[in-house]
């Protein structure tokens, strides 16, 4: 029996923004960081689903079920794990290389939980 190491292509932040920013968007930006990170700063149209909750078996938020997902975290590590977990559940998911650090570095908007200018913790 052979084990296949599946290598899924990753999106750049520019590709992620294009896929999640259309009208209507092609995909949903799913932020898998934890609540304090989310509160400090996230992409304006992202949906929050913490990796720890997903790993514990939590369902995706109703608004994103059945939709293509672009998964993002702070640096790209957790989003890779989440992409594999979600793909294993049958979701159409791809992760973002560099995460929110790369998003903010590219000059894309980041808002806090109140919609004000946010930061990446």
mmCIF file with all atom_site columns, N, CA and C in Angstrom, residues 1-3 15 17 26-27 31 35 44 48 52 59 77 79 92 98 105-106 117-118 121:
data_model
loop_
_atom_site.group_PDB
_atom_site.id
_atom_site.type_symbol
_atom_site.label_atom_id
_atom_site.label_alt_id
_atom_site.label_comp_id
_atom_site.label_asym_id
_atom_site.label_entity_id
_atom_site.label_seq_id
_atom_site.pdbx_PDB_ins_code
_atom_site.Cartn_x
_atom_site.Cartn_y
_atom_site.Cartn_z
_atom_site.occupancy
_atom_site.B_iso_or_equiv
_atom_site.pdbx_formal_charge
_atom_site.auth_seq_id
_atom_site.auth_comp_id
_atom_site.auth_asym_id
_atom_site.auth_atom_id
_atom_site.pdbx_PDB_model_num
ATOM 1  N N  . UNK A 1 1   ? 0.842   -1.179 0.000  1.00 0.00 ? 1   UNK A N  1
ATOM 2  C CA . UNK A 1 1   ? 0.000   0.000  0.000  1.00 0.00 ? 1   UNK A CA 1
ATOM 3  C C  . UNK A 1 1   ? 0.888   1.244  0.000  1.00 0.00 ? 1   UNK A C  1
ATOM 4  N N  . UNK A 1 2   ? 0.580   2.177  -0.854 1.00 0.00 ? 2   UNK A N  1
ATOM 5  C CA . UNK A 1 2   ? 1.352   3.417  -0.959 1.00 0.00 ? 2   UNK A CA 1
ATOM 6  C C  . UNK A 1 2   ? 0.571   4.555  -0.343 1.00 0.00 ? 2   UNK A C  1
ATOM 7  N N  . UNK A 1 3   ? 1.253   5.376  0.407  1.00 0.00 ? 3   UNK A N  1
ATOM 8  C CA . UNK A 1 3   ? 0.640   6.575  0.956  1.00 0.00 ? 3   UNK A CA 1
ATOM 9  C C  . UNK A 1 3   ? 0.990   7.735  0.052  1.00 0.00 ? 3   UNK A C  1
ATOM 10 N N  . UNK A 1 15  ? -4.370  36.489 -4.929 1.00 0.00 ? 15  UNK A N  1
ATOM 11 C CA . UNK A 1 15  ? -5.338  35.523 -5.458 1.00 0.00 ? 15  UNK A CA 1
ATOM 12 C C  . UNK A 1 15  ? -6.505  35.337 -4.502 1.00 0.00 ? 15  UNK A C  1
ATOM 13 N N  . UNK A 1 17  ? -7.679  37.512 -2.334 1.00 0.00 ? 17  UNK A N  1
ATOM 14 C CA . UNK A 1 17  ? -8.523  38.706 -2.372 1.00 0.00 ? 17  UNK A CA 1
ATOM 15 C C  . UNK A 1 17  ? -9.396  38.713 -3.626 1.00 0.00 ? 17  UNK A C  1
ATOM 16 N N  . UNK A 1 26  ? -16.511 34.503 -5.462 1.00 0.00 ? 26  UNK A N  1
ATOM 17 C CA . UNK A 1 26  ? -16.340 33.116 -5.892 1.00 0.00 ? 26  UNK A CA 1
ATOM 18 C C  . UNK A 1 26  ? -16.195 32.190 -4.678 1.00 0.00 ? 26  UNK A C  1
ATOM 19 N N  . UNK A 1 27  ? -15.633 32.713 -3.594 1.00 0.00 ? 27  UNK A N  1
ATOM 20 C CA . UNK A 1 27  ? -15.359 31.917 -2.399 1.00 0.00 ? 27  UNK A CA 1
ATOM 21 C C  . UNK A 1 27  ? -15.483 32.797 -1.157 1.00 0.00 ? 27  UNK A C  1
ATOM 22 N N  . UNK A 1 31  ? -11.407 32.664 8.266  1.00 0.00 ? 31  UNK A N  1
ATOM 23 C CA . UNK A 1 31  ? -10.301 32.952 9.177  1.00 0.00 ? 31  UNK A CA 1
ATOM 24 C C  . UNK A 1 31  ? -10.345 31.944 10.321 1.00 0.00 ? 31  UNK A C  1
ATOM 25 N N  . UNK A 1 35  ? -10.052 33.575 18.841 1.00 0.00 ? 35  UNK A N  1
ATOM 26 C CA . UNK A 1 35  ? -10.884 34.758 19.089 1.00 0.00 ? 35  UNK A CA 1
ATOM 27 C C  . UNK A 1 35  ? -10.086 36.034 19.389 1.00 0.00 ? 35  UNK A C  1
ATOM 28 N N  . UNK A 1 44  ? -12.098 42.438 6.276  1.00 0.00 ? 44  UNK A N  1
ATOM 29 C CA . UNK A 1 44  ? -13.466 42.910 6.491  1.00 0.00 ? 44  UNK A CA 1
ATOM 30 C C  . UNK A 1 44  ? -14.578 41.911 6.193  1.00 0.00 ? 44  UNK A C  1
ATOM 31 N N  . UNK A 1 48  ? -15.411 33.923 10.676 1.00 0.00 ? 48  UNK A N  1
ATOM 32 C CA . UNK A 1 48  ? -14.545 33.361 11.704 1.00 0.00 ? 48  UNK A CA 1
ATOM 33 C C  . UNK A 1 48  ? -14.976 31.941 12.074 1.00 0.00 ? 48  UNK A C  1
ATOM 34 N N  . UNK A 1 52  ? -9.181  25.570 16.587 1.00 0.00 ? 52  UNK A N  1
ATOM 35 C CA . UNK A 1 52  ? -9.381  24.659 17.718 1.00 0.00 ? 52  UNK A CA 1
ATOM 36 C C  . UNK A 1 52  ? -10.799 24.097 17.713 1.00 0.00 ? 52  UNK A C  1
ATOM 37 N N  . UNK A 1 59  ? -18.947 22.279 13.494 1.00 0.00 ? 59  UNK A N  1
ATOM 38 C CA . UNK A 1 59  ? -19.400 22.499 12.129 1.00 0.00 ? 59  UNK A CA 1
ATOM 39 C C  . UNK A 1 59  ? -18.974 23.873 11.660 1.00 0.00 ? 59  UNK A C  1
ATOM 40 N N  . UNK A 1 77  ? 0.360   28.488 8.649  1.00 0.00 ? 77  UNK A N  1
ATOM 41 C CA . UNK A 1 77  ? 0.527   27.140 9.192  1.00 0.00 ? 77  UNK A CA 1
ATOM 42 C C  . UNK A 1 77  ? -0.820  26.511 9.558  1.00 0.00 ? 77  UNK A C  1
ATOM 43 N N  . UNK A 1 79  ? -3.744  27.456 8.674  1.00 0.00 ? 79  UNK A N  1
ATOM 44 C CA . UNK A 1 79  ? -4.645  27.382 7.519  1.00 0.00 ? 79  UNK A CA 1
ATOM 45 C C  . UNK A 1 79  ? -4.364  26.136 6.681  1.00 0.00 ? 79  UNK A C  1
ATOM 46 N N  . UNK A 1 92  ? -14.628 22.258 -0.321 1.00 0.00 ? 92  UNK A N  1
ATOM 47 C CA . UNK A 1 92  ? -13.767 22.795 -1.376 1.00 0.00 ? 92  UNK A CA 1
ATOM 48 C C  . UNK A 1 92  ? -12.960 23.913 -0.726 1.00 0.00 ? 92  UNK A C  1
ATOM 49 N N  . UNK A 1 98  ? 1.246   32.655 3.689  1.00 0.00 ? 98  UNK A N  1
ATOM 50 C CA . UNK A 1 98  ? 1.640   33.879 4.385  1.00 0.00 ? 98  UNK A CA 1
ATOM 51 C C  . UNK A 1 98  ? 0.573   34.440 5.302  1.00 0.00 ? 98  UNK A C  1
ATOM 52 N N  . UNK A 1 105 ? 0.679   43.071 5.038  1.00 0.00 ? 105 UNK A N  1
ATOM 53 C CA . UNK A 1 105 ? 1.885   43.579 4.380  1.00 0.00 ? 105 UNK A CA 1
ATOM 54 C C  . UNK A 1 105 ? 1.596   44.042 2.954  1.00 0.00 ? 105 UNK A C  1
ATOM 55 N N  . UNK A 1 106 ? 0.595   43.422 2.308  1.00 0.00 ? 106 UNK A N  1
ATOM 56 C CA . UNK A 1 106 ? 0.211   43.816 0.950  1.00 0.00 ? 106 UNK A CA 1
ATOM 57 C C  . UNK A 1 106 ? -0.638  45.089 0.943  1.00 0.00 ? 106 UNK A C  1
ATOM 58 N N  . UNK A 1 117 ? -9.992  50.318 12.205 1.00 0.00 ? 117 UNK A N  1
ATOM 59 C CA . UNK A 1 117 ? -8.712  49.830 11.736 1.00 0.00 ? 117 UNK A CA 1
ATOM 60 C C  . UNK A 1 117 ? -8.145  48.841 12.752 1.00 0.00 ? 117 UNK A C  1
ATOM 61 N N  . UNK A 1 118 ? -7.768  47.656 12.272 1.00 0.00 ? 118 UNK A N  1
ATOM 62 C CA . UNK A 1 118 ? -7.282  46.614 13.154 1.00 0.00 ? 118 UNK A CA 1
ATOM 63 C C  . UNK A 1 118 ? -5.813  46.333 12.949 1.00 0.00 ? 118 UNK A C  1
ATOM 64 N N  . UNK A 1 121 ? -2.189  40.488 15.416 1.00 0.00 ? 121 UNK A N  1
ATOM 65 C CA . UNK A 1 121 ? -1.489  40.188 16.674 1.00 0.00 ? 121 UNK A CA 1
ATOM 66 C C  . UNK A 1 121 ? -0.570  39.000 16.524 1.00 0.00 ? 121 UNK A C  1
#
